[in-house]
GROMACS .gro file of C-alpha atoms in nm:
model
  305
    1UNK     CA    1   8.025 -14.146 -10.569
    2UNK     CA    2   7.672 -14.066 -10.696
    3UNK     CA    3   7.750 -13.664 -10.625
    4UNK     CA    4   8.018 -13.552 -10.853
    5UNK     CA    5   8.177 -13.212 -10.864
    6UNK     CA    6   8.478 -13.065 -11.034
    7UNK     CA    7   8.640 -12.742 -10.867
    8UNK     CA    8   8.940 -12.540 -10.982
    9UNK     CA    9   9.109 -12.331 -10.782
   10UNK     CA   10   9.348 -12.070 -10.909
   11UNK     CA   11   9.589 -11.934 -10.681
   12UNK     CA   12   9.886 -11.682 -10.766
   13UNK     CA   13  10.166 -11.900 -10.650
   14UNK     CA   14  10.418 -12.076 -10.938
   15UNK     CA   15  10.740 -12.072 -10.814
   16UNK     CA   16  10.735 -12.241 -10.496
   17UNK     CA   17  10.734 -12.577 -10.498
   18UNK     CA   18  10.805 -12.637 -10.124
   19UNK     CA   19  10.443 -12.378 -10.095
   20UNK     CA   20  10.269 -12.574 -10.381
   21UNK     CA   21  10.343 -12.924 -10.226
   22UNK     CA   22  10.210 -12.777  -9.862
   23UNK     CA   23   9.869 -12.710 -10.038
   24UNK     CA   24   9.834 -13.026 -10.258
   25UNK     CA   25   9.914 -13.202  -9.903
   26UNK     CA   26   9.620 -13.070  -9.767
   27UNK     CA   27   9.414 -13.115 -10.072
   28UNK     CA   28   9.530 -13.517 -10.047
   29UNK     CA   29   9.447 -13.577  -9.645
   30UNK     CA   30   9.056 -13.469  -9.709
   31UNK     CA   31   8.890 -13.809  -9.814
   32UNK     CA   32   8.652 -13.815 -10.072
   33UNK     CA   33   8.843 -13.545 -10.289
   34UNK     CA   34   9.107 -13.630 -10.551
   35UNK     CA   35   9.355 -13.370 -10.730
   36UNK     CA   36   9.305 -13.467 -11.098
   37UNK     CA   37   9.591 -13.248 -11.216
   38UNK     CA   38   9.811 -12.935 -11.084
   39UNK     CA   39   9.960 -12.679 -11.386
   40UNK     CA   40  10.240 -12.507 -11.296
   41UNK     CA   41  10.360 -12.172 -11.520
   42UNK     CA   42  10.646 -11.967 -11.320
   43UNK     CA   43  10.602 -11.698 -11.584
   44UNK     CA   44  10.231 -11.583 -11.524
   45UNK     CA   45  10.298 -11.701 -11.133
   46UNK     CA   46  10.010 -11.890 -11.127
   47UNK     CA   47   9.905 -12.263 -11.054
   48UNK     CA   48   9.578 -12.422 -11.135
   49UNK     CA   49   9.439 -12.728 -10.935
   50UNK     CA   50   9.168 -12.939 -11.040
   51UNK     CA   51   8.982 -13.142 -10.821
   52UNK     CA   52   8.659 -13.392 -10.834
   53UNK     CA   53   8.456 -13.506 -10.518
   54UNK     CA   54   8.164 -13.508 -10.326
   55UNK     CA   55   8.060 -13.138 -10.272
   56UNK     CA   56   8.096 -13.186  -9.886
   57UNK     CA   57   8.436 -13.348  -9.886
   58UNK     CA   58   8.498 -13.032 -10.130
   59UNK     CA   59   8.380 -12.772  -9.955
   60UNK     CA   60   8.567 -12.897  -9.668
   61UNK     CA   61   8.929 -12.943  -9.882
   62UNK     CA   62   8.844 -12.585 -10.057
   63UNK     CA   63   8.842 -12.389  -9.722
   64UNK     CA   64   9.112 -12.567  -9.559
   65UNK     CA   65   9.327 -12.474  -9.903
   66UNK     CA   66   9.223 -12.116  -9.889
   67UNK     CA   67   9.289 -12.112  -9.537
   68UNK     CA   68   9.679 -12.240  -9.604
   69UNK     CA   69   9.680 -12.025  -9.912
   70UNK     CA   70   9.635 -11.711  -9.684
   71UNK     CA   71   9.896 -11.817  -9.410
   72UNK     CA   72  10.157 -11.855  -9.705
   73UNK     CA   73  10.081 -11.628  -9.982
   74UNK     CA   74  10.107 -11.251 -10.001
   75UNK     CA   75  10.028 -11.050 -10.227
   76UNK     CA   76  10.214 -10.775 -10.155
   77UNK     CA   77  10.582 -10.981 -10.298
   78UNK     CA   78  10.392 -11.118 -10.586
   79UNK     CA   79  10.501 -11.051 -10.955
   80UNK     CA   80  10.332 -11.207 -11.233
   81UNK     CA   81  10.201 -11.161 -11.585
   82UNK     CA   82   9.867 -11.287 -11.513
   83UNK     CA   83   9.569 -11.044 -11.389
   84UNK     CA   84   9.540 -11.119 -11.014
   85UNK     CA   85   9.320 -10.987 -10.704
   86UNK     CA   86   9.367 -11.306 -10.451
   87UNK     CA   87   9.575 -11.518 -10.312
   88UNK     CA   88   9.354 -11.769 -10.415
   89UNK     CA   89   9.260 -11.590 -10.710
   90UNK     CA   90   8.942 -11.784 -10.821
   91UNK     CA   91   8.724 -12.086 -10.690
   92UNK     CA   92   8.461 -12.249 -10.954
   93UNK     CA   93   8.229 -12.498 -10.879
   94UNK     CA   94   8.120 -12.748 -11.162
   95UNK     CA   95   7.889 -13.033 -11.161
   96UNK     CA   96   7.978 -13.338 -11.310
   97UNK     CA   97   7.760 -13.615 -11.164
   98UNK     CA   98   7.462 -13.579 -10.929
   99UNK     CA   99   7.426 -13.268 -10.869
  100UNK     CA  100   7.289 -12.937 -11.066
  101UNK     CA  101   7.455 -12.613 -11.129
  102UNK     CA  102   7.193 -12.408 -10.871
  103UNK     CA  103   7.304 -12.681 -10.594
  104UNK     CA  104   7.694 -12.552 -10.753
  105UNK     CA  105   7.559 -12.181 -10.663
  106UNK     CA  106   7.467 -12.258 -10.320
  107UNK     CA  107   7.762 -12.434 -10.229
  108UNK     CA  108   7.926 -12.147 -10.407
  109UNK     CA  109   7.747 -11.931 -10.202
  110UNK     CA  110   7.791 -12.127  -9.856
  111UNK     CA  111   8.171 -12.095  -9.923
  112UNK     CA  112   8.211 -11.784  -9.979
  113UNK     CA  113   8.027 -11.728  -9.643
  114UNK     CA  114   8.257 -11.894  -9.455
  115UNK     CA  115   8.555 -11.763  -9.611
  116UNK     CA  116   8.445 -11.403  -9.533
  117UNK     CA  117   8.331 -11.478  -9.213
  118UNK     CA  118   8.599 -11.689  -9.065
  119UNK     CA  119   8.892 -11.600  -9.264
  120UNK     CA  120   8.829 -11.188  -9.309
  121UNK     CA  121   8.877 -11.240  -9.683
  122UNK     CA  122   8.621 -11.015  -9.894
  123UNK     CA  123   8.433 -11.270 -10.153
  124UNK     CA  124   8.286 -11.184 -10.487
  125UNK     CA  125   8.049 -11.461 -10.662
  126UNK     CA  126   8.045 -11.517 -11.026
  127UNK     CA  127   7.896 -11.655 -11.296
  128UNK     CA  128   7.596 -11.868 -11.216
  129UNK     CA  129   7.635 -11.782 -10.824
  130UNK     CA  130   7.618 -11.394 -10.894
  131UNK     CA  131   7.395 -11.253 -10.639
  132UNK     CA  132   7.513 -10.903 -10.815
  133UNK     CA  133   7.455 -10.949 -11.179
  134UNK     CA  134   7.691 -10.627 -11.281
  135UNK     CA  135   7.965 -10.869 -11.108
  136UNK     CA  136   7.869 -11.216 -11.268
  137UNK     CA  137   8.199 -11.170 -11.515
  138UNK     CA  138   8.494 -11.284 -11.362
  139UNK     CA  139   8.656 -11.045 -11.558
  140UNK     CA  140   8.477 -10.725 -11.428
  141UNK     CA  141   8.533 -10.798 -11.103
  142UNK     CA  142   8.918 -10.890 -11.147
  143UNK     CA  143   8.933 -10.560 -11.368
  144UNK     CA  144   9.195 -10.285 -11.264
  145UNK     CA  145   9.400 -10.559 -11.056
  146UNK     CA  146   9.447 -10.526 -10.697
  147UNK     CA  147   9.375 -10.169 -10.716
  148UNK     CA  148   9.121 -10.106 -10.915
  149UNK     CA  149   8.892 -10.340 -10.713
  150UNK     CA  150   8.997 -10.186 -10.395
  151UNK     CA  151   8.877  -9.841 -10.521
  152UNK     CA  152   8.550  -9.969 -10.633
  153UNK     CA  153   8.510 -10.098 -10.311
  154UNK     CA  154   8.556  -9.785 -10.146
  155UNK     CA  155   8.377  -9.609 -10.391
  156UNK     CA  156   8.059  -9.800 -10.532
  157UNK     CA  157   7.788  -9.932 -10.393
  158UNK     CA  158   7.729 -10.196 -10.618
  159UNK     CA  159   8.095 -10.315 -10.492
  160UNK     CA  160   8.063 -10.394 -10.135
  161UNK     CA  161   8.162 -10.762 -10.129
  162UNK     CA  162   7.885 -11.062 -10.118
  163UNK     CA  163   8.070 -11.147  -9.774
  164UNK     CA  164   8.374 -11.085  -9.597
  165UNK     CA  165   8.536 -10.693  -9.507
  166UNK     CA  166   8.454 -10.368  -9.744
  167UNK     CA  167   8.850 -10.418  -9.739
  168UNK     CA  168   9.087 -10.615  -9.921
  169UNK     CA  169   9.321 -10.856  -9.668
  170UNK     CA  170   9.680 -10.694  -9.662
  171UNK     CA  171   9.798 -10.993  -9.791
  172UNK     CA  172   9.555 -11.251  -9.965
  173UNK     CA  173   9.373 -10.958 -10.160
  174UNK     CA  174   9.025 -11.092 -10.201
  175UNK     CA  175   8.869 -11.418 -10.380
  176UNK     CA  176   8.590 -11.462 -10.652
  177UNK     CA  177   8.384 -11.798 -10.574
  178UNK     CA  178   8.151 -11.868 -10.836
  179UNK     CA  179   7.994 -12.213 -11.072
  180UNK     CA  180   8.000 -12.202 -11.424
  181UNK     CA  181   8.017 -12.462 -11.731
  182UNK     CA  182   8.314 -12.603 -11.815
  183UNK     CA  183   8.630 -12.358 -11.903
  184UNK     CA  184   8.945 -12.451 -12.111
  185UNK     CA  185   9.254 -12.253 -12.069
  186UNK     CA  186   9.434 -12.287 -12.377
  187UNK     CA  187   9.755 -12.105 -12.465
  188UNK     CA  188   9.927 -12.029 -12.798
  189UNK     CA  189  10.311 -11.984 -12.773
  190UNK     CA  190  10.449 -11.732 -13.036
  191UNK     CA  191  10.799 -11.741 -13.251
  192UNK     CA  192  10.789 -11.326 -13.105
  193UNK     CA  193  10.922 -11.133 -12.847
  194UNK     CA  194  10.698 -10.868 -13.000
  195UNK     CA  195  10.418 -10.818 -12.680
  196UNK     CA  196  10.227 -10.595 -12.883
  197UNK     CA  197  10.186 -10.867 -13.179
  198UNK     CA  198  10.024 -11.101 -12.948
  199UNK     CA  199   9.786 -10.843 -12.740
  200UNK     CA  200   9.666 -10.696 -13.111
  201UNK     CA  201   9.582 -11.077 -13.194
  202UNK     CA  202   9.419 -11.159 -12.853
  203UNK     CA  203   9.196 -10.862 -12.946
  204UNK     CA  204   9.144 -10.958 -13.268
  205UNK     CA  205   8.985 -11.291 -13.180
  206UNK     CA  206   8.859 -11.246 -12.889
  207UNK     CA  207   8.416 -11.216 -12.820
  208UNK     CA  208   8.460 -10.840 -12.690
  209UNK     CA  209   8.683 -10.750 -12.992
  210UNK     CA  210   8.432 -10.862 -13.249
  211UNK     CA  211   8.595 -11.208 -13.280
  212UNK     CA  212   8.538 -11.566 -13.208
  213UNK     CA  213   8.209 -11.591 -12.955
  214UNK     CA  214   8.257 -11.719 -12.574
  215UNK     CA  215   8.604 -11.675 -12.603
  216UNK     CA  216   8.850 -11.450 -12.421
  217UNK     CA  217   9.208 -11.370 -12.507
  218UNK     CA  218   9.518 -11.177 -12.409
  219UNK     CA  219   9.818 -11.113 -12.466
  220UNK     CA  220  10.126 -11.258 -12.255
  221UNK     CA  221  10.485 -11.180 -12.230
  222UNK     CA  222  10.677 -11.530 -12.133
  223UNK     CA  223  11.038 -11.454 -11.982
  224UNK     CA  224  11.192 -11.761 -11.890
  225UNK     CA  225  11.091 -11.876 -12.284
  226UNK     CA  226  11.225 -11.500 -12.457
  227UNK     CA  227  10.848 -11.569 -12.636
  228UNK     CA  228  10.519 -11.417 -12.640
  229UNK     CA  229  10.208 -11.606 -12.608
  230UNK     CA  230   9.813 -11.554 -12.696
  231UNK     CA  231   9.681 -11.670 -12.334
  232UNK     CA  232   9.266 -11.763 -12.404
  233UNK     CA  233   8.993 -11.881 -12.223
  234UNK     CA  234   8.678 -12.092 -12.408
  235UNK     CA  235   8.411 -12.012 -12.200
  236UNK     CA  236   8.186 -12.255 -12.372
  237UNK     CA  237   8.417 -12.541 -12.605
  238UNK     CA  238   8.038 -12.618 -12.746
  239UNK     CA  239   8.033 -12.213 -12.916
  240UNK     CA  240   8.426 -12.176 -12.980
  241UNK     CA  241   8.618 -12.520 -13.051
  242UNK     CA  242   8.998 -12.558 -12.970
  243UNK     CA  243   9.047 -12.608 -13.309
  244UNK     CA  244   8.837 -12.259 -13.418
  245UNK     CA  245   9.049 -12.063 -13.131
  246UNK     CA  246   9.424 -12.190 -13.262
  247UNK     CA  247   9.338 -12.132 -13.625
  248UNK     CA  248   9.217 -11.815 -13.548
  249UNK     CA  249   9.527 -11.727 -13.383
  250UNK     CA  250   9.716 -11.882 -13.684
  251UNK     CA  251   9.537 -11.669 -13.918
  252UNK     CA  252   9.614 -11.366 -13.720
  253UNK     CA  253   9.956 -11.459 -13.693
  254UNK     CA  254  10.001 -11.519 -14.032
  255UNK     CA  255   9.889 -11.160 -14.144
  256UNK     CA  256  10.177 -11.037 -13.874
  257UNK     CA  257  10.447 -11.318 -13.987
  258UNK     CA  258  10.490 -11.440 -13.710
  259UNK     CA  259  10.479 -11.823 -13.682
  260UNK     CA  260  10.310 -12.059 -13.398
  261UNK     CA  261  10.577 -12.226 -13.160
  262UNK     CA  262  10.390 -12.471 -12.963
  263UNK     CA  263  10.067 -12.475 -12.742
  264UNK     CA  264   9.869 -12.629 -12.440
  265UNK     CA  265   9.613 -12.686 -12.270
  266UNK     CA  266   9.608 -12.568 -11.872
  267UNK     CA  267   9.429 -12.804 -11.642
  268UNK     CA  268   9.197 -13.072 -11.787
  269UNK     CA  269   8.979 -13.127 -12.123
  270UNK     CA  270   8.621 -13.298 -12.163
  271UNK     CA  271   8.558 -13.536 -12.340
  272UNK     CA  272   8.303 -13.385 -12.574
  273UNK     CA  273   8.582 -13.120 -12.638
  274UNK     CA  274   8.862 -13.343 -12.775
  275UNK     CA  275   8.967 -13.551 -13.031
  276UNK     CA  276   9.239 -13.756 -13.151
  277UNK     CA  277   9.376 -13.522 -13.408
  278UNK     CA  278   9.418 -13.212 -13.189
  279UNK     CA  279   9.719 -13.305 -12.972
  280UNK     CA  280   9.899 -13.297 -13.335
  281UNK     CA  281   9.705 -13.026 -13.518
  282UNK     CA  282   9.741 -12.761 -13.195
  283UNK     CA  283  10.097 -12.842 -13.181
  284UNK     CA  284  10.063 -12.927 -12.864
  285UNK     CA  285  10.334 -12.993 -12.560
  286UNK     CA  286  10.380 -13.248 -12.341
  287UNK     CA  287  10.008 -13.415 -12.436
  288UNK     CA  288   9.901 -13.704 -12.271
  289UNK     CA  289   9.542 -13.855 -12.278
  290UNK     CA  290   9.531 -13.879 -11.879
  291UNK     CA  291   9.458 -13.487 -11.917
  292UNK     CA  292   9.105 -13.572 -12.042
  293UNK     CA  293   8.876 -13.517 -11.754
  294UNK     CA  294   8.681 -13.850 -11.810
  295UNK     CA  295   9.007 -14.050 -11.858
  296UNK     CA  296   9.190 -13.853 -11.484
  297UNK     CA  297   8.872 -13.939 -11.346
  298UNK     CA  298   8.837 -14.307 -11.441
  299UNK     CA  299   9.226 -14.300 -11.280
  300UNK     CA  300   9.098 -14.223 -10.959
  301UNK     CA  301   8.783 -14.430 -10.951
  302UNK     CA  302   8.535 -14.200 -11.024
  303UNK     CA  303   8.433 -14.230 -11.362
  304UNK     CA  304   8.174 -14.302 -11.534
  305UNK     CA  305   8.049 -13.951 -11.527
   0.00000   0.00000   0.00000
């Protein structure tokens, strides 16, 4: 494939497996599209797919999931600890080979169209798709959950949705659809059931807290583990390492003695991003190299980059 692109679609589903094999089904039957890896975590309800392909083939698998996602999912039953507004929660675009991050935006952009259009789901673009630039966070727009968007919405003119209803759907909420650089999801698992240790750490390193730059944090409870955990994003791996963010959780963690149980990474890591010392050094679980993007990608035939 000379036109490479990497999409990962969040949607706020992790507990049924008989649901989450229906939508990597689909994913598999478009050609051209491969699912490089699928993270699971019943505790924040949430799965994360990531996919490489040709933008066409993508755009093709990526509204056909959404579609599925919105004849299965509703919102209205869901209970998770992770912040939510869809039942596809969040579609990136991200260019690997071929193909710039404006061509990203517009098939962002082109999307979200349909989605709102065909499917009566409101759409918000982010990042480097933001037609609205108050809304190019993610965050922003998922701020206040379900309801908070709703009332700006109603409320705001600055809110009215790129596409789609001035309404949320009663039961797949609404979707942000956006292209950015690449994100790492990285999660620090805390000897604590102490929810308020971890959320005064996530604050304490994270960007808007004065802490590490390009790097988001919160704090999660995990149930099913009796733990708490320090749940971050690195919005840009080249600003904020994986190395910087878990020390700087260790530190943290240190002044509240509390000690580091394990880690891991959600989805894939580039290349650029790792090395060989880290699997040991974050304590992490379950490692294997196959979750570097350039390694899943030579798996499936589409590497080199």
């Amino acid at each position: 494939m000379d036109r490479l692109v990497e999409c990962v679609p969040n949607v706020s589903e992790g507990r049924d497996t008989a649901l989450l094999a229906l939508l990597t089904e689909g994913i598999r039957s478009v050609p051209n599209v491969s699912l490089l890896d699928l993270h699971v975590d019943s505790d924040h309800h949430r799965s994360v797919f990531t996919l490489a392909g040709e933008p066409e083939a993508m755009a093709t698998a990526l509204f056909q999931f959404i579609q599925e996602a919105q004849h299965t999912i509703d919102l209205r039953r869901h209970q998770g600890e992770h912040p939510r507004m869809g039942a596809v929660d969040v579609v990136p675009w991200i260019p690997l080979r071929g193909v710039t991050m404006e061509e990203c935006a517009g098939y962002a952009k082109d999307l979200g169209r349909r989605v709102g259009q065909e499917l009566g789901i409101p759409v918000f673009l982010y990042e480097q798709a933001a037609i609205v630039p108050l809304r190019a966070r993610l965050d922003v727009i998922r701020r206040g959950d379900l309801s908070g968007l709703q009332e700006r919405m109603y409320q705001e003119a600055d809110w009215k949705p790129d596409f789609g209803p001035n309404v949320l759907h009663p039961t797949a909420g609404a979707v942000a659809i956006g292209a950015r650089f690449f994100l790492i999801a990285f999660n620090v698992v805390l000897k604590s059931q102490d929810i308020q240790v971890a959320r005064r750490i996530a604050r304490a390193i994270r960007s808007s807290g004065g802490g590490l730059p390009a790097l988001k944090a919160m704090g999660v409870p995990l149930p099913s583990k009796g733990l708490v955990q320090v749940s971050m994003n690195l919005i840009d791996f080249r600003q904020t390492s994986l190395r910087a963010a878990f020390h700087a959780v260790e530190r943290e963690s240190q002044r509240w003695g509390v000690d580091i149980e394990e880690s891991e990474i959600v989805g894939l890591v580039p290349q650029e991003a790792w090395d060989v010392d880290l699997s040991t050094d974050l304590k992490l679980k379950d490692w294997n190299p196959e979750r570097v993007l350039e390694v899943a990608c030579g798996k499936y035939g589409l590497f080199p980059l």
